Coordinates of C-alpha atoms in Angstrom, one line a residue:
X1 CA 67.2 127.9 99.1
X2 CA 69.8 129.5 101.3
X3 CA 73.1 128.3 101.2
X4 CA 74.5 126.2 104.2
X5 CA 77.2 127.0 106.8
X6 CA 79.8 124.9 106.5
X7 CA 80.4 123.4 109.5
X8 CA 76.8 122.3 109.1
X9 CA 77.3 120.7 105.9
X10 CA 80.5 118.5 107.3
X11 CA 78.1 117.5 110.4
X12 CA 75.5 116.4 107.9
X13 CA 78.4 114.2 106.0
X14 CA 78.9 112.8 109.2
X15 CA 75.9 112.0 110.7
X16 CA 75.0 110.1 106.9
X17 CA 73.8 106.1 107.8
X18 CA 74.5 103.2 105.9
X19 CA 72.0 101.0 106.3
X20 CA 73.6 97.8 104.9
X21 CA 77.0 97.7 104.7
X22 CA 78.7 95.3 102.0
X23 CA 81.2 93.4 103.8
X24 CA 83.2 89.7 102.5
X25 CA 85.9 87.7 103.3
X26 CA 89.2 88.0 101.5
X27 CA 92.5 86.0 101.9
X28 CA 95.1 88.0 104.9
X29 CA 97.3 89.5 101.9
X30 CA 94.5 90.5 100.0
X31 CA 93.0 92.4 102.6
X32 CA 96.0 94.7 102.8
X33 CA 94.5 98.4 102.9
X34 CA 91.1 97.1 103.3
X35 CA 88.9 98.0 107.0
X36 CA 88.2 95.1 109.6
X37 CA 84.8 94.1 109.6
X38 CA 85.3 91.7 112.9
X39 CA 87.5 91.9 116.0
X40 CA 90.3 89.7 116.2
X41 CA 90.6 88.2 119.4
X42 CA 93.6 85.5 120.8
X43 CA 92.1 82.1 121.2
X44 CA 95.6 81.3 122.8
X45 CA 98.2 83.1 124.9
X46 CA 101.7 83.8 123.1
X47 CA 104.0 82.4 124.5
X48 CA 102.4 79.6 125.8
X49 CA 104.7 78.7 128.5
X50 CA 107.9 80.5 129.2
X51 CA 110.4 81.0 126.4
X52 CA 113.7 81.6 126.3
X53 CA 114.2 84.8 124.4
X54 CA 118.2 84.5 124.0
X55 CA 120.8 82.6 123.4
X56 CA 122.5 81.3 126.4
X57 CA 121.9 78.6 129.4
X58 CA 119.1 77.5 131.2
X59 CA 119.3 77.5 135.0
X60 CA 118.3 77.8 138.4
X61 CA 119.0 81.0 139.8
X62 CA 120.5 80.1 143.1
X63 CA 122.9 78.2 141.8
X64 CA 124.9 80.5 139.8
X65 CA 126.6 80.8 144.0
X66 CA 128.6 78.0 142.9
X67 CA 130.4 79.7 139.8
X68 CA 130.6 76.2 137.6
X69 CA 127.9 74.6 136.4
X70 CA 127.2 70.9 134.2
X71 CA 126.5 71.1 131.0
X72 CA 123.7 68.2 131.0
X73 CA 122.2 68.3 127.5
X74 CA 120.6 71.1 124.4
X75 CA 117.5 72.3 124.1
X76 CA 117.0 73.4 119.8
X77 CA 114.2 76.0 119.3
X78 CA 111.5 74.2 117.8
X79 CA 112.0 71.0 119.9
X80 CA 109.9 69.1 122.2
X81 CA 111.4 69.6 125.8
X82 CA 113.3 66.1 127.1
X83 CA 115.5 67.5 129.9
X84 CA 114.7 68.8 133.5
X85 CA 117.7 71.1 134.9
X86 CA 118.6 69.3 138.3
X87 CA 120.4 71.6 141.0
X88 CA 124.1 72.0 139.9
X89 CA 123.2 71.2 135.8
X90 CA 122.4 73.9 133.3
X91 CA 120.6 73.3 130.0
X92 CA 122.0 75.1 126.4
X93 CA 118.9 76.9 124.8
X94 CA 118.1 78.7 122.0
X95 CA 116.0 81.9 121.1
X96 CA 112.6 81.0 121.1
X97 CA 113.2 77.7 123.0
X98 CA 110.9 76.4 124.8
X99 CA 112.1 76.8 128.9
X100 CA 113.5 73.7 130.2
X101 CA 111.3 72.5 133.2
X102 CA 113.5 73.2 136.5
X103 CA 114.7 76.4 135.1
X104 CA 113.5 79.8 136.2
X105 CA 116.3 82.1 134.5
X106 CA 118.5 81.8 131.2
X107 CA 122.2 83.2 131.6
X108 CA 123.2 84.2 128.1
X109 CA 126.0 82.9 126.2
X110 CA 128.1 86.6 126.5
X111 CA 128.1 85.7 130.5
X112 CA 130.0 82.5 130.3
X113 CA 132.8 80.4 129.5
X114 CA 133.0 77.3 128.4
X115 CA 135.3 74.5 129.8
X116 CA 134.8 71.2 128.5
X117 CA 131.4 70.0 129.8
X118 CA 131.5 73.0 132.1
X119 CA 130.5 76.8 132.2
X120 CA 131.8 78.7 134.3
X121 CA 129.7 82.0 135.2
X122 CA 131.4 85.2 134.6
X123 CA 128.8 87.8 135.1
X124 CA 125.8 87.3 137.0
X125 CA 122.3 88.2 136.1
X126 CA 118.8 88.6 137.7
X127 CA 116.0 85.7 138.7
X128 CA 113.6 85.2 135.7
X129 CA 116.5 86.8 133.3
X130 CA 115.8 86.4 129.2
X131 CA 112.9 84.3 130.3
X132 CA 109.7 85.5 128.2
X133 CA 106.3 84.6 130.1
X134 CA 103.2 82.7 129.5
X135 CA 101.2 85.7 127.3
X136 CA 104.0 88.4 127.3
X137 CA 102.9 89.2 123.7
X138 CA 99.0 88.3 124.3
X139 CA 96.7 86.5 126.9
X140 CA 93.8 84.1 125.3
X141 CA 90.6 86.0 124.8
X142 CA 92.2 89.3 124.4
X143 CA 91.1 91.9 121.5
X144 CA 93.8 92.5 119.5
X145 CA 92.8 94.6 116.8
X146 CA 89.2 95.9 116.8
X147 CA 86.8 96.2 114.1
X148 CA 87.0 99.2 112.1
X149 CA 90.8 99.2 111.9
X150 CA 92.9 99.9 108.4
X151 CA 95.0 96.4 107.7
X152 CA 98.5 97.5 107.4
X153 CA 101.7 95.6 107.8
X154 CA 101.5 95.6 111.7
X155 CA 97.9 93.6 111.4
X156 CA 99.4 91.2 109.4
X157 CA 101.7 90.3 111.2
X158 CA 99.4 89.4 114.3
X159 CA 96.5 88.2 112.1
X160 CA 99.1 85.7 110.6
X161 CA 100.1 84.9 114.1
X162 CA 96.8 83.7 115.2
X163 CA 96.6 80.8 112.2
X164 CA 93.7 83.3 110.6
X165 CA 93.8 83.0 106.7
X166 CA 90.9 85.2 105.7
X167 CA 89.6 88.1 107.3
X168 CA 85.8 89.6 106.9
X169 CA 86.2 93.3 105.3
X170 CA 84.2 96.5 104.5
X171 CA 84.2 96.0 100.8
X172 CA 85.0 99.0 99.2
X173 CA 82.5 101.3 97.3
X174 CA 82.7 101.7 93.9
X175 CA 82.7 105.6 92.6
X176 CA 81.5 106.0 89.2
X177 CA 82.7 109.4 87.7
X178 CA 81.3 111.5 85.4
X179 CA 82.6 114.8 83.7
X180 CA 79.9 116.9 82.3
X181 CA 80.5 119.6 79.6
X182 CA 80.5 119.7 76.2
X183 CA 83.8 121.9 76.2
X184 CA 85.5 118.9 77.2
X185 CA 88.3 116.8 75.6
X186 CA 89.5 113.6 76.9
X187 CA 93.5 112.4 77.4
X188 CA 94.6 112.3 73.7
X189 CA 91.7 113.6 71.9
X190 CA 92.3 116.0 69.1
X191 CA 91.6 119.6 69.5
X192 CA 89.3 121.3 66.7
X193 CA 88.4 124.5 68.3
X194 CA 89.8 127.0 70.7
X195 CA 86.7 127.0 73.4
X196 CA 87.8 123.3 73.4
X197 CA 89.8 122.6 76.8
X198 CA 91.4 119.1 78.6
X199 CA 89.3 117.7 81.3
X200 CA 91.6 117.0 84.4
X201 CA 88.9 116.1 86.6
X202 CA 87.8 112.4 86.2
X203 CA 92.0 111.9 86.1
X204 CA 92.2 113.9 89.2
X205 CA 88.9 112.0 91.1
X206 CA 89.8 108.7 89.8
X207 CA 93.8 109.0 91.7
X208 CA 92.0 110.7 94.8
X209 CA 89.5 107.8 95.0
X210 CA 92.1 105.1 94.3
X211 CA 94.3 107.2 97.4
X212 CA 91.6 107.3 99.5
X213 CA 90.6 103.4 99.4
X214 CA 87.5 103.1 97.0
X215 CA 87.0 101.1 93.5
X216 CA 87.2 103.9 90.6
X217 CA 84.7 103.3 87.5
X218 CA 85.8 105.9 85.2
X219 CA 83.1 106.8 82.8
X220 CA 84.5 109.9 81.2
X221 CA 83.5 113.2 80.1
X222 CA 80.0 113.4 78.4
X223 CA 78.3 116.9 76.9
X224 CA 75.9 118.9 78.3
X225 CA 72.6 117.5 76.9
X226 CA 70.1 116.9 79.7
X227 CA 68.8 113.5 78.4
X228 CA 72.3 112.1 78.0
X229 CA 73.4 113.0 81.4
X230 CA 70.2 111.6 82.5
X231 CA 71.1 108.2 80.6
X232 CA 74.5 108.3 82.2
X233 CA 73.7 109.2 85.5
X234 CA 70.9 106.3 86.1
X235 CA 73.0 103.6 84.8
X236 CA 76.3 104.8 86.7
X237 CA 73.8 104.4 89.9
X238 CA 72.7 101.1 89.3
X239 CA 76.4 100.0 89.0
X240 CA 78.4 102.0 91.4
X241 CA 77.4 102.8 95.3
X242 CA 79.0 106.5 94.6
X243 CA 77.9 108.2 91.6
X244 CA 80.5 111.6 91.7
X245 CA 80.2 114.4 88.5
X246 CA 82.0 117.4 87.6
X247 CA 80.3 120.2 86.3
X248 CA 76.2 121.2 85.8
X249 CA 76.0 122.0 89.1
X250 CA 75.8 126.2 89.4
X251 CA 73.1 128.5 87.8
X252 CA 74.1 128.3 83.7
X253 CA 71.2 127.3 82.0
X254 CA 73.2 123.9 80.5
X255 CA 74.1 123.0 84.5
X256 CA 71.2 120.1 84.2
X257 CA 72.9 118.1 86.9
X258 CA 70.5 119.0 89.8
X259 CA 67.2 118.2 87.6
X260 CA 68.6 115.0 87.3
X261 CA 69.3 114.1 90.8
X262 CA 65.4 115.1 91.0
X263 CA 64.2 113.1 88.3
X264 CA 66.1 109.6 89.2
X265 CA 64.3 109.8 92.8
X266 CA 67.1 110.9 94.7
X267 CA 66.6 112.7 97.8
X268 CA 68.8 116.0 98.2
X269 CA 70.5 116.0 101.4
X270 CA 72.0 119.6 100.9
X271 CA 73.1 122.2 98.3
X272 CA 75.0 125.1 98.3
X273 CA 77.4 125.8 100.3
X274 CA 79.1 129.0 101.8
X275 CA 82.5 127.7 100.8
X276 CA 85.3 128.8 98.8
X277 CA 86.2 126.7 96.5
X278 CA 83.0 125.0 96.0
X279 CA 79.8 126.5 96.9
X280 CA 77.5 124.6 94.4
X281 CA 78.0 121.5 95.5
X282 CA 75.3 119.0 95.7
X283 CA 75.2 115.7 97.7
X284 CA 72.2 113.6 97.2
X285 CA 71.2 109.9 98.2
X286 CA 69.2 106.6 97.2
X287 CA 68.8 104.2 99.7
X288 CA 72.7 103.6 100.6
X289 CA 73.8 105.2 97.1
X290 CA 75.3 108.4 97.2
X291 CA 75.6 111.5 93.9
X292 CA 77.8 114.2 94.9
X293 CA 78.3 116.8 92.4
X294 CA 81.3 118.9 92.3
X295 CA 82.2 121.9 90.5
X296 CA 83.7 121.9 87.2
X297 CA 86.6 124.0 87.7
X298 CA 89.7 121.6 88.5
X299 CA 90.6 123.1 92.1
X300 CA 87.3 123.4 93.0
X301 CA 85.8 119.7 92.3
X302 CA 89.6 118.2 93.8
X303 CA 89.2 120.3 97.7
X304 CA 85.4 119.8 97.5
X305 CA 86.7 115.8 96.4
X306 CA 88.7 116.0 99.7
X307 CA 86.1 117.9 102.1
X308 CA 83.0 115.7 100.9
X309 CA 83.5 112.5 98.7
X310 CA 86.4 111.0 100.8
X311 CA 84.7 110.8 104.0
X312 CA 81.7 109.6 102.1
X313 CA 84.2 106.7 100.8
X314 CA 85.3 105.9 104.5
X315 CA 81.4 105.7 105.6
X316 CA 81.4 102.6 103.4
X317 CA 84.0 101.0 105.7
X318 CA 83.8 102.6 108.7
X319 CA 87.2 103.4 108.0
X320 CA 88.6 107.1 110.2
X321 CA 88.7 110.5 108.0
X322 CA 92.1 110.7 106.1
X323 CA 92.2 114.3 106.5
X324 CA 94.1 115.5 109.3
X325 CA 93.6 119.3 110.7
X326 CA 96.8 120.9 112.7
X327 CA 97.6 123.9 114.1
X328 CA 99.8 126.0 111.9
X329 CA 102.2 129.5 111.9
X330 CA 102.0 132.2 109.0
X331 CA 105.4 132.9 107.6
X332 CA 103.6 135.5 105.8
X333 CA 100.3 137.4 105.7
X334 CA 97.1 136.3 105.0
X335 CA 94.3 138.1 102.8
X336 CA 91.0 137.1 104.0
X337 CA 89.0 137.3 100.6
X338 CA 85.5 136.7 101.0
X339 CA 82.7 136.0 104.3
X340 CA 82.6 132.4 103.1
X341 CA 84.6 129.4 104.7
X342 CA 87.7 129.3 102.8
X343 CA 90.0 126.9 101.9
X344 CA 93.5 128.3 100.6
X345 CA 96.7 126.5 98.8
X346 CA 99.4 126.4 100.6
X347 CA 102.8 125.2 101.3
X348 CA 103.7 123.8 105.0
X349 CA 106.8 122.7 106.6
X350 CA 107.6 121.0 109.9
X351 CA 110.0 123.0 112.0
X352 CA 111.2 121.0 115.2
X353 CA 108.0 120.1 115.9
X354 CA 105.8 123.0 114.6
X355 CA 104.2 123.5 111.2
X356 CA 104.8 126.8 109.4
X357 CA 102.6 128.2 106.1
X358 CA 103.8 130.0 103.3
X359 CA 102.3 131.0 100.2
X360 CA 105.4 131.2 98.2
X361 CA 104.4 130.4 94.2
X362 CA 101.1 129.9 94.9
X363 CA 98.4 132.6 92.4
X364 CA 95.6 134.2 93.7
X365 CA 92.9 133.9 90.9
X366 CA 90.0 131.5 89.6
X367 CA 88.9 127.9 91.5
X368 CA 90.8 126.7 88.1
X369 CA 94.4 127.2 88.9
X370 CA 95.0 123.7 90.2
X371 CA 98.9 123.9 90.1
X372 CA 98.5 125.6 93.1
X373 CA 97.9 121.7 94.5
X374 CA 101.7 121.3 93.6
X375 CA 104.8 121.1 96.0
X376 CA 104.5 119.9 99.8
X377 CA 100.7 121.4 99.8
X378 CA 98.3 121.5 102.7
X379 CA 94.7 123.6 102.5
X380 CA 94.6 126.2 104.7
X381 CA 91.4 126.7 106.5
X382 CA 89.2 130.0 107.5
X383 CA 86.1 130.2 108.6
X384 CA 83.5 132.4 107.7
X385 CA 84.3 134.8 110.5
X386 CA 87.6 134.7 110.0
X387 CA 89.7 138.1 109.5
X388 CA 93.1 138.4 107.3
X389 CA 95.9 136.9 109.6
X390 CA 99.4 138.7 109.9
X391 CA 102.6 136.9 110.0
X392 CA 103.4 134.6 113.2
X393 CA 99.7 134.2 114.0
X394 CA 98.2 130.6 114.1
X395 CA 95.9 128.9 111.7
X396 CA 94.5 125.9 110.8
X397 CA 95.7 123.2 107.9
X398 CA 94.2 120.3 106.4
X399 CA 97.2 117.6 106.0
X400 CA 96.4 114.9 103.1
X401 CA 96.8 111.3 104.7

């Protein structure tokens, strides 16, 4: 089968449908982080009658003409109004106090003096001043904050000021990983022989999955024995909606993970891919479960983790791609390596305004060198037609959100 363009295999990511998505209802502070699955709408304006939004004296504008005016009573914030201001009288009222009836403007405290049971008006200040109208913050009926929308600190705060206790979320999908090779040792585990190596991976794709808002299941590294992968595999798909391995997916005769896919009745959506770092990935679905299998190598499986498993994690929630791509300047050359899309390590900086590339520290060898991810990092993009790039000429980045 010939390998895909890329830009076709990120439009087949995103035209993948969930047919049911998992949604429930969690308490406001819970859902921090978590997608709206409803619109909030206002079932009452705010304010809901004019509202003082200072500190000062409630009055009626024409009469600050006569310079002194009777203090008649106060008006606390949080108290039921008793008072009407009456021509020549004035009202003291608080920050969010409710306006006295009679009043139309509020003349802070800063503007006056006080003499006895008197003010007397220094400086003079528009009709309607410090006054805060019926729905200045929102009108009943209007949508606030539509569905599909991250809960962060800001939607908090309004969700909290609409009396709403629990809000209906996209749950979030739980990614089972899997390393395959029997080269590989896990965090702690005693070398014995020199082909032996550490498996970075499922560390690496658990903390990306974690970033990027889904439920890890970290089922660690297993070896390369077609049966046991099968084993693995099947149950990691009953109990995850992701199922994401590392490994067994290019042309060695032990890379068993694409028989597998076969065999547990998964349908192949697309392999191979003419991308560098990458290009034996698979992505394959069940119904609304999801295999994607990386490469082993550890930069490899973490850009093709960015480019393909994170936007399959937002699909659960309708969430919006983390990823951002900007327009960048070369401090420094660019060698164009191979007629594939490529995807480069790089370090960026914003210059008033502007982002500028460099590839200062960063080794050109294997998809292994995943140091190359360290520092202030972005991906540079090329596409398959792209040429090598001289210095000062503009490219694109991929940002991490």
């Amino acid at each position: 089968m010939a390998m895909l363009h890329f830009d076709e295999s990120i439009e087949m990511i995103q035209n993948l449908k969930i047919n049911n998505y998992k949604t429930k209802k969690l308490y406001l502070l819970d859902a921090l982080g978590y997608i709206l699955a409803e619109d909030i709408v206002a079932d009452h304006n705010s304010p809901e009658f004019p509202t003082s939004a200072m500190d000062g004296y409630a009055i009626i504008h024409e009469d600050m003409a006569l310079g002194r005016l009777n203090v008649d009573s106060i008006n606390p914030a949080g108290s039921a109004l008793k008072y009407e201001v009456i021509g020549g009288t004035c009202i003291k009222t608080f920050t969010g106090s409710l306006m006295p009836h009679g009043a139309d403007t509020l003349i802070p405290i800063e503007n006056v003096e006080v003499d006895g049971e008197e003010i007397i008006i220094k400086e003079e200040v528009p009709q309607g001043f410090s006054v805060r109208e019926v729905g200045e913050n929102y009108t009943k009926g209007q949508m606030l904050i539509p569905k599909g929308s991250k809960i962060d600190f800001p939607q908090i705060g309004v969700i909290s000021s609409l009396n709403i206790a629990n809000v209906l979320v996209y749950e979030k999908p739980t990614v089972a990983i899997l390393s395959t090779g029997s080269e590989l040792l896990e965090l702690g585990e005693e070398q014995t022989n020199d082909a032996q190596i550490r498996s970075s991976n499922n560390y690496i794709l658990e903390a990306i999955v974690k970033k990027y808002d889904g439920i890890p299941m970290q089922l660690g590294c297993i070896k390369d024995d077609k049966e046991t992968i099968k084993k693995k595999m099947s149950a990691a798909l009953e109990k995850s909606d992701i199922v994401v391995t590392t490994g067994g997916v290019s042309v060695g005769d032990f890379d068993f993970v694409k028989d597998v896919i076969s065999e547990l009745g998964c349908e192949i959506v697309f392999k191979g891919v003419r991308v560098k770092p990458g290009q034996h990935i698979v992505v394959a679905r069940k119904d609304d479960k999801f295999i994607v299998g990386l490469p082993g190598f550890a930069y490899s499986s973490t850009v093709t983790a960015l480019l393909y498993l994170v936007p399959l994690i937002e699909k659960f929630q309708q969430g919006k791609y983390s990823l951002h791509k900007v327009k960048a300047k070369l401090k420094e050359p660019f060698v164009k390596r191979t007629k594939k899309a490529e995807f480069t390590a790089c370090n960026f900086s914003l210059l008033q305004g502007e982002y500028y590339v460099d590839f200062k520290d960063k080794k050109v060898g294997s998809s292994a060198i995943l140091t190359n991810m360290l520092g202030d990092v972005a991906l540079l993009f090329t596409s398959e037609d792209d040429t090598s790039k001289e210095t000062g000429d503009e490219v694109s980045i991929l940002l991490f959100g």
